[in-house]
XYZ file of C-alpha atoms in Angstrom:
566
model
C 21.205 164.857 44.196
C 21.881 164.802 40.506
C 24.070 166.662 38.089
C 24.094 167.368 34.407
C 25.828 165.358 31.622
C 27.316 167.211 28.851
C 24.067 166.265 26.752
C 21.882 167.600 29.612
C 20.379 164.073 31.040
C 20.463 164.017 34.676
C 22.710 161.788 36.597
C 23.076 160.127 40.095
C 26.121 160.190 41.793
C 28.705 157.384 40.945
C 27.708 154.090 43.089
C 29.806 152.150 45.198
C 31.921 149.579 43.833
C 33.282 149.000 40.145
C 31.924 151.483 37.671
C 30.523 150.163 34.341
C 30.332 153.898 32.908
C 26.644 153.908 32.675
C 25.985 157.639 32.861
C 22.963 157.714 34.706
C 23.982 154.992 37.292
C 27.756 155.816 37.613
C 28.383 159.225 36.594
C 30.328 160.612 33.603
C 33.946 160.229 34.423
C 35.711 159.094 31.540
C 36.783 155.506 32.002
C 39.121 154.606 29.127
C 41.026 156.646 26.513
C 38.070 156.860 23.935
C 35.841 158.150 26.408
C 38.541 160.565 27.453
C 38.534 162.250 24.039
C 34.802 162.280 23.484
C 34.705 164.070 26.852
C 37.292 166.533 25.988
C 35.666 167.628 22.766
C 32.423 166.377 20.803
C 33.381 164.627 17.617
C 31.255 166.777 15.563
C 33.763 169.883 16.186
C 36.406 168.595 14.448
C 35.000 169.558 11.115
C 35.945 173.129 11.778
C 39.663 172.277 12.206
C 39.403 170.076 8.884
C 38.106 172.958 7.132
C 40.393 175.713 8.630
C 43.503 174.025 9.787
C 44.413 170.388 8.522
C 43.072 171.028 4.889
C 45.243 173.837 4.568
C 48.264 172.574 6.776
C 48.231 168.896 5.749
C 48.005 165.374 7.133
C 51.052 165.946 9.496
C 49.151 168.648 11.095
C 46.237 166.443 12.432
C 45.958 165.933 16.011
C 46.225 162.363 17.001
C 42.932 162.051 18.878
C 41.250 163.674 15.884
C 43.064 161.522 13.453
C 42.135 158.231 15.229
C 39.099 159.380 16.839
C 36.923 162.480 16.073
C 37.219 162.394 12.446
C 35.304 159.273 12.260
C 32.292 161.600 13.224
C 32.643 162.899 9.846
C 33.199 159.558 7.940
C 36.627 159.479 7.772
C 39.222 156.512 8.465
C 42.647 156.497 7.981
C 43.137 153.595 5.311
C 45.797 150.951 5.719
C 49.369 151.654 4.394
C 50.046 149.759 1.205
C 52.560 146.532 1.486
C 51.820 145.669 5.126
C 51.012 141.812 5.023
C 48.410 140.455 7.668
C 50.931 138.822 9.916
C 51.779 142.230 10.968
C 48.662 143.561 11.390
C 48.144 142.895 15.185
C 51.933 143.764 15.789
C 51.625 147.117 14.833
C 50.338 150.484 15.755
C 47.374 152.407 14.146
C 49.983 155.276 13.468
C 52.263 152.802 11.730
C 49.415 150.970 9.806
C 47.874 154.249 8.544
C 48.603 155.564 5.384
C 48.114 159.465 4.761
C 44.801 158.986 2.857
C 41.457 158.183 4.021
C 38.297 156.032 3.423
C 35.348 158.179 3.242
C 32.089 156.669 3.768
C 28.928 158.811 2.010
C 26.012 158.458 4.324
C 22.955 157.143 2.567
C 19.954 156.424 4.763
C 17.617 153.876 3.246
C 20.013 153.469 0.596
C 18.444 156.187 -1.381
C 19.943 158.331 -4.241
C 18.710 160.388 -7.008
C 20.804 160.388 -10.241
C 22.074 163.485 -9.455
C 23.422 162.604 -5.932
C 24.602 159.254 -7.699
C 26.631 161.345 -10.425
C 28.038 163.680 -7.816
C 29.456 160.618 -5.780
C 30.703 159.301 -8.793
C 32.469 162.124 -10.071
C 33.827 162.780 -6.746
C 35.266 159.216 -7.119
C 36.796 159.737 -10.233
C 38.384 163.549 -9.117
C 39.572 162.714 -5.708
C 39.195 158.610 -5.009
C 41.178 157.109 -7.770
C 38.019 155.897 -9.060
C 37.458 153.605 -6.017
C 33.563 153.283 -4.981
C 32.526 150.173 -3.122
C 28.998 149.429 -2.144
C 28.844 148.159 1.492
C 26.278 146.128 3.285
C 25.241 149.038 5.297
C 23.803 150.903 2.154
C 26.714 153.248 1.722
C 29.079 154.139 -0.747
C 32.954 154.072 0.253
C 35.441 155.812 -1.190
C 39.405 155.373 -0.764
C 42.273 157.495 -1.448
C 40.857 160.710 -0.116
C 43.311 163.338 0.877
C 42.903 165.665 3.883
C 43.320 168.669 1.305
C 40.388 167.519 -0.830
C 37.578 166.909 2.103
C 36.288 170.543 2.278
C 35.579 170.350 -1.567
C 34.160 166.712 -1.286
C 31.773 168.240 1.386
C 30.639 171.116 -0.513
C 29.654 168.992 -3.595
C 27.877 166.316 -1.497
C 25.939 168.951 0.488
C 24.919 170.987 -2.916
C 23.026 167.855 -3.717
C 21.622 166.810 -0.273
C 24.389 164.199 0.692
C 26.407 164.324 3.851
C 29.035 162.112 5.744
C 27.586 163.356 9.037
C 27.946 160.406 11.945
C 28.837 158.108 9.042
C 31.443 156.498 11.533
C 32.193 156.831 15.249
C 30.058 156.276 18.324
C 27.015 157.893 16.661
C 23.812 157.103 15.139
C 24.980 155.672 11.849
C 23.216 155.048 8.677
C 19.941 154.098 8.678
C 19.150 150.816 6.764
C 15.852 150.941 4.583
C 14.162 148.886 2.424
C 15.480 149.470 -1.306
C 11.906 149.230 -2.620
C 10.145 151.425 -0.113
C 7.188 153.100 -1.558
C 7.240 151.208 -4.740
C 6.532 147.469 -4.006
C 3.133 145.883 -4.517
C 3.444 143.756 -1.478
C 4.677 146.608 0.778
C 3.160 146.504 4.315
C 3.910 150.247 5.172
C 6.706 152.852 3.486
C 9.425 153.788 5.963
C 10.517 156.646 3.584
C 9.031 159.363 5.771
C 9.921 157.910 9.168
C 13.581 157.448 7.951
C 13.550 161.143 6.665
C 12.136 162.552 10.144
C 14.802 160.630 12.237
C 17.668 161.941 9.945
C 16.435 165.530 9.688
C 15.724 165.685 13.284
C 18.475 163.843 14.919
C 21.428 163.300 12.796
C 24.083 165.807 13.965
C 22.363 166.702 17.123
C 25.090 166.960 19.678
C 22.731 165.610 22.512
C 22.955 162.264 21.022
C 26.506 161.984 19.128
C 28.543 160.635 22.213
C 27.339 157.085 22.613
C 29.015 154.086 23.995
C 29.710 152.668 20.865
C 28.247 152.693 17.067
C 24.515 152.573 17.034
C 22.912 150.711 13.918
C 19.509 151.271 12.891
C 17.145 149.686 10.242
C 13.678 150.279 9.244
C 11.489 148.287 6.375
C 7.869 147.827 5.639
C 8.358 144.892 3.295
C 7.475 141.604 4.013
C 11.002 140.029 2.813
C 12.399 141.581 5.882
C 15.297 143.025 3.572
C 17.432 145.092 6.168
C 18.662 142.257 8.163
C 16.646 143.220 11.036
C 18.232 140.601 13.767
C 21.385 141.886 13.940
C 21.010 145.999 14.271
C 20.816 147.782 17.489
C 17.196 148.857 16.619
C 14.948 147.781 13.981
C 11.455 148.524 13.352
C 9.786 145.873 10.933
C 6.505 146.301 9.156
C 3.270 144.488 10.538
C -0.249 145.067 10.342
C -1.706 145.249 13.970
C -5.405 143.485 13.724
C -6.978 146.712 15.347
C -4.643 149.660 14.758
C -3.613 148.878 10.934
C -0.015 149.085 9.557
C 3.007 149.930 11.831
C 6.200 148.348 13.132
C 7.392 145.243 15.255
C 10.125 146.675 17.571
C 13.592 144.902 17.760
C 16.626 145.819 19.980
C 19.956 144.579 20.862
C 21.505 142.928 17.885
C 25.101 142.852 16.538
C 27.909 140.561 15.354
C 31.612 140.821 15.967
C 33.555 138.950 18.393
C 30.423 138.271 20.754
C 27.502 137.948 18.428
C 23.941 138.276 19.471
C 20.695 138.536 17.546
C 18.213 140.937 18.621
C 15.039 140.578 20.363
C 11.272 141.685 19.861
C 10.096 143.952 22.568
C 6.628 142.665 21.716
C 5.691 146.340 21.039
C 3.834 147.816 18.414
C 4.916 151.147 17.137
C 2.449 153.351 15.144
C 4.078 155.117 12.183
C 3.632 158.715 13.735
C 5.621 157.256 17.046
C 8.348 155.954 14.831
C 11.052 158.716 15.406
C 10.326 159.305 18.939
C 10.693 155.707 19.915
C 13.936 155.533 17.858
C 14.952 158.400 19.723
C 13.934 156.790 23.153
C 16.250 153.633 22.472
C 19.046 155.875 21.377
C 18.875 157.897 24.662
C 18.764 154.386 27.008
C 21.913 153.511 25.127
C 23.521 156.856 25.837
C 22.355 157.081 29.436
C 22.627 153.317 30.620
C 24.901 151.745 27.894
C 28.499 150.227 29.266
C 31.208 152.681 28.909
C 34.161 151.095 30.775
C 34.978 148.414 28.248
C 34.807 149.323 24.611
C 34.443 145.404 23.738
C 31.358 145.189 26.074
C 30.078 148.615 25.145
C 27.350 147.865 22.304
C 23.679 148.067 23.348
C 23.341 144.061 22.706
C 25.266 143.697 26.394
C 22.810 145.965 27.954
C 19.812 143.885 26.789
C 21.545 141.002 27.591
C 21.376 142.039 31.300
C 18.334 143.543 31.240
C 16.041 141.457 29.020
C 13.432 142.772 26.707
C 10.777 143.073 29.308
C 12.706 145.563 31.595
C 14.242 147.395 28.301
C 10.512 148.013 27.051
C 9.611 149.083 30.550
C 12.228 151.687 30.896
C 11.553 153.018 27.431
C 7.781 153.374 28.138
C 8.197 154.933 31.806
C 11.396 157.113 31.322
C 11.812 158.061 27.765
C 8.243 157.955 25.988
C 6.020 158.563 28.711
C 3.100 156.070 27.481
C 2.524 152.502 27.081
C 3.113 150.844 23.530
C 0.363 148.401 22.856
C 1.272 144.813 22.266
C 1.930 143.717 18.780
C 2.005 140.956 16.309
C 5.305 139.540 15.122
C 6.940 140.055 11.805
C 7.083 137.030 9.554
C 9.193 136.637 6.322
C 7.416 135.906 3.459
C 10.203 134.047 1.672
C 10.681 136.351 -1.159
C 14.450 137.290 -2.079
C 15.440 140.143 0.021
C 18.362 141.162 -2.389
C 15.742 142.443 -5.007
C 18.141 141.000 -8.039
C 16.387 140.888 -11.096
C 13.524 142.579 -12.894
C 10.138 143.221 -10.902
C 7.212 144.976 -11.360
C 6.223 148.251 -9.227
C 2.970 148.865 -8.017
C 2.455 151.657 -10.643
C 3.282 149.311 -13.588
C 6.819 150.400 -13.982
C 9.852 148.208 -13.185
C 12.693 148.167 -10.410
C 15.696 146.259 -11.764
C 18.172 144.916 -9.040
C 21.903 144.505 -10.107
C 24.731 142.668 -8.688
C 28.422 143.828 -8.655
C 30.765 141.308 -7.686
C 30.958 141.519 -3.597
C 29.907 145.276 -4.018
C 32.871 146.504 -5.868
C 32.425 149.141 -8.561
C 33.817 152.513 -9.709
C 33.081 156.073 -10.036
C 33.333 155.584 -13.791
C 30.936 152.744 -13.706
C 28.369 154.485 -11.496
C 28.417 157.450 -14.110
C 27.628 155.088 -16.872
C 24.691 153.649 -14.725
C 23.332 157.289 -14.104
C 23.259 157.580 -17.569
C 21.809 154.314 -18.503
C 19.239 154.748 -15.842
C 17.986 157.970 -17.209
C 17.931 156.629 -20.691
C 15.532 153.957 -19.202
C 13.460 156.715 -17.868
C 14.465 156.394 -13.963
C 15.520 159.127 -11.872
C 16.975 157.358 -8.739
C 18.577 154.298 -7.316
C 18.597 152.428 -4.070
C 21.657 150.823 -2.549
C 20.912 147.449 -0.693
C 22.153 145.746 2.767
C 23.552 143.116 0.481
C 25.854 145.084 -1.531
C 23.578 145.457 -4.613
C 21.590 148.336 -6.214
C 18.199 148.813 -7.429
C 17.123 151.396 -10.214
C 13.644 152.116 -9.648
C 10.955 153.503 -11.917
C 11.930 151.882 -15.246
C 10.222 151.916 -18.371
C 9.456 148.461 -19.325
C 9.729 149.287 -23.166
C 13.573 150.474 -22.231
C 14.657 147.877 -19.568
C 16.489 145.911 -22.010
C 18.877 148.698 -22.904
C 19.490 149.128 -19.020
C 20.358 145.564 -18.646
C 22.679 145.818 -21.686
C 24.491 148.774 -20.466
C 24.549 147.546 -16.835
C 26.383 144.248 -18.024
C 28.954 146.136 -19.747
C 30.091 147.736 -16.553
C 30.188 144.787 -14.333
C 26.612 144.691 -13.211
C 24.096 141.977 -13.861
C 20.473 141.280 -13.075
C 21.037 137.599 -13.518
C 24.108 136.534 -11.786
C 25.286 133.276 -11.071
C 24.101 131.781 -7.566
C 27.179 132.408 -5.828
C 28.036 135.620 -7.398
C 24.826 136.794 -6.257
C 25.107 135.334 -2.624
C 28.723 136.117 -1.892
C 29.558 139.246 0.063
C 33.054 140.595 1.290
C 34.053 143.339 3.619
C 36.987 145.794 2.488
C 39.977 143.240 3.599
C 43.603 144.257 3.880
C 43.644 146.171 0.809
C 42.227 149.339 2.846
C 41.649 148.213 6.210
C 44.091 148.477 9.210
C 42.238 145.591 11.119
C 42.277 143.064 8.350
C 44.597 139.964 8.041
C 43.851 138.852 4.800
C 42.497 139.850 1.176
C 38.841 139.613 0.774
C 37.254 141.079 -2.352
C 39.575 139.750 -4.726
C 39.475 136.025 -3.102
C 35.839 136.352 -2.785
C 35.454 137.375 -6.286
C 37.427 134.659 -7.804
C 35.899 131.947 -5.373
C 32.351 132.983 -6.466
C 32.962 132.932 -10.215
C 34.981 129.556 -10.088
C 32.015 128.131 -7.796
C 29.350 129.137 -10.478
C 31.154 127.512 -13.259
C 31.920 124.175 -11.175
C 28.569 123.892 -9.485
C 26.359 125.053 -12.328
C 23.136 122.819 -12.434
C 23.746 121.109 -9.000
C 20.500 120.883 -7.132
C 20.684 122.321 -3.633
C 17.306 124.218 -3.311
C 17.904 127.651 -1.975
C 21.386 129.064 -2.837
C 23.867 129.047 -0.320
C 25.433 132.518 1.009
C 28.917 132.556 1.238
C 30.359 135.544 3.538
C 34.083 136.643 3.661
C 35.710 138.846 6.441
C 39.380 139.848 6.978
C 39.359 140.021 10.691
C 37.005 139.036 13.699
C 34.823 141.978 13.611
C 32.326 140.641 11.235
C 31.754 143.782 8.546
C 30.501 141.109 6.222
C 28.143 139.390 8.667
C 30.074 135.908 8.878
C 28.121 134.299 11.570
C 24.702 134.544 9.602
C 25.866 133.130 6.536
C 25.498 129.500 5.524
C 29.275 129.512 4.925
C 31.097 132.498 6.860
C 34.996 132.975 6.638
C 36.849 134.720 9.105
C 40.501 135.735 8.188
C 43.293 135.018 10.107
C 47.136 134.599 9.294
C 48.075 130.713 9.275
C 51.612 129.002 9.688
C 52.629 126.855 6.854
C 56.168 125.195 5.748
C 56.216 127.889 3.256
C 55.836 130.731 5.808
C 52.875 132.813 6.774
C 49.781 132.635 4.750
C 46.348 133.635 5.035
C 43.589 131.473 5.891
C 39.995 131.321 7.167
C 38.229 130.032 10.077
C 34.796 128.574 8.836
C 31.462 129.354 10.408
C 28.777 127.057 8.931
C 24.774 127.148 9.163
C 24.408 130.878 10.190
C 21.345 132.603 8.664
C 18.657 135.258 9.072
C 14.900 135.086 8.463
C 15.272 137.107 5.302
C 17.291 134.363 3.937
C 14.793 131.772 4.217
C 15.406 130.251 7.708
C 12.406 129.664 10.180
C 14.343 131.369 12.722
C 17.376 133.526 12.585
C 20.564 131.691 13.996
C 24.338 131.703 14.478
C 26.510 129.421 12.724
C 28.681 126.840 14.005
C 32.474 126.554 13.946
C 34.536 123.418 13.293
C 37.112 122.292 15.835
C 40.444 123.050 14.209
C 39.279 123.667 10.776
C 41.287 126.516 8.892
C 41.067 126.917 5.157
C 43.771 128.587 3.321
C 42.946 131.076 0.172
C 44.274 128.377 -2.037
C 42.036 125.728 -0.844
C 39.268 127.994 -0.374
C 37.143 126.914 -3.780
C 37.628 123.344 -3.233
C 36.554 123.324 0.202
C 33.229 125.182 -0.581
C 32.648 122.859 -3.697
C 33.263 119.958 -1.444
C 31.017 120.870 1.351
C 28.409 122.077 -1.177
C 28.353 118.673 -2.873
C 27.986 116.802 0.437
C 25.093 118.732 1.303
C 23.563 118.071 -2.059
C 24.037 114.204 -1.506
C 23.010 114.300 2.330
C 20.084 116.775 2.580
C 16.827 115.262 3.522
C 13.950 116.328 1.294
C 13.871 120.073 1.071
C 16.256 120.813 4.237
C 18.098 123.730 4.239
C 22.141 124.116 4.324
C 21.911 125.607 7.590
C 19.900 122.853 9.039
C 22.171 120.343 7.414
C 25.133 122.048 8.742
C 23.933 122.125 12.442
C 23.354 118.360 12.290
C 26.124 116.955 10.399
C 29.153 115.382 12.068
C 32.141 117.246 11.597
C 33.939 115.229 9.336
C 31.185 115.963 6.544
C 31.968 119.578 7.174
C 35.592 119.368 6.354
């Protein structure tokens, strides 16, 4: 006997013994408070309450499960109350840490924005977000200081130009990473633009897949630099050329970082362009039906893949969700070109695309308004955000590129950044995030600029990536950086101060490694913010002295003894 889930899937009765909360095996009884509030009411339904009640009656009227749960389905998190130091992060409840303002994440699948859309987001920033506008490593723009009273008007403006915040957060299919140079790069294998559009238009906001065990991250690229960090997403489709079937995608599943990092695995399957959305939908439904819902820290798709293995996962996908076999296909191989697309590059139509670097993703609404004007003056009508906290202006007239570069420099964007400025990322940190222990944006900015000054001219081969995170959750991908820094509170003679645990030698195929790998930690090593620049300089100089031939930093960091890494 089977019964129907709230999404219509048929489930078996619960098995004997301990339940993992897998709907198709254990039944749909909620096993923790998060599953309870999702079962009580679909997160998508909170929009009506925001528009009809909360925006009119104010912050105090918001119900607890909506405030700390369902509002994420519409891209809204309460931001951290100002003045609470990192030592108290783990000691206080969500209510105590929360301010009466929100972070809002604007969903930009593939990172794609027309100039009209860019201006709309930028003006929202100026009008409602105290001029904040951070570019995240998920190709989103994040706004802060949002009042609940202003949310309906913000939605009205966004949706008038084809943007949304639907499922930008929550246990949902979140923004789909896409190649920032999709459709315009001369060396592109396949253009994923239509596939991303089909998935978004067909499935985002669909209540059938809006209650997943945890967040679900996707990435699709057809560029040979592998520019969407495909190894750390729940599903990635990476452009390849099948020797008989032509261009399509190599399918990867089960990546994710945070406190239990795991790199995705190839299923060995080739996905034809016309199958892309259906295969994506099949993987999402496997996660919905078989994902572990008992413990949230064991609920990401990577845990299911670890138990099943890629062969079983592929078999279940084909037999239960697609109804046909996927052919075997070739593996994607990075070509070694820069995956952040910073600099001036020629498009396949003779125009230029210009990759611009802010510092650790920090920008503002005012700056983005200026950028939109400069891009338009240079002949462009669109930009793309990147998974590396950068942005790319497309379709630039070669005769007008100098004007764009000059205007960009004036607002803190550059096409020729120093090596550390270019390759340093940082999460939101304690400034706005309730989970953070330390400052990240300001610390990373200061460190990167100082390192560029100190290490100018040193020969280290490929640039060293430096990723700074405020807590263990790895929003800034610390385990896959050359130098990854995890924020924590350290005790000192002068009292609490913030410090970082150090991860060394991580990297992805797109960063030049032959194989993706996670960084190592050095036992007992903590570096305070005051010591950070000196530490990175010291390790970089040791690497420059010790490297063998063209050895990468990652290879050296994994073979070096711990004393050399201190």
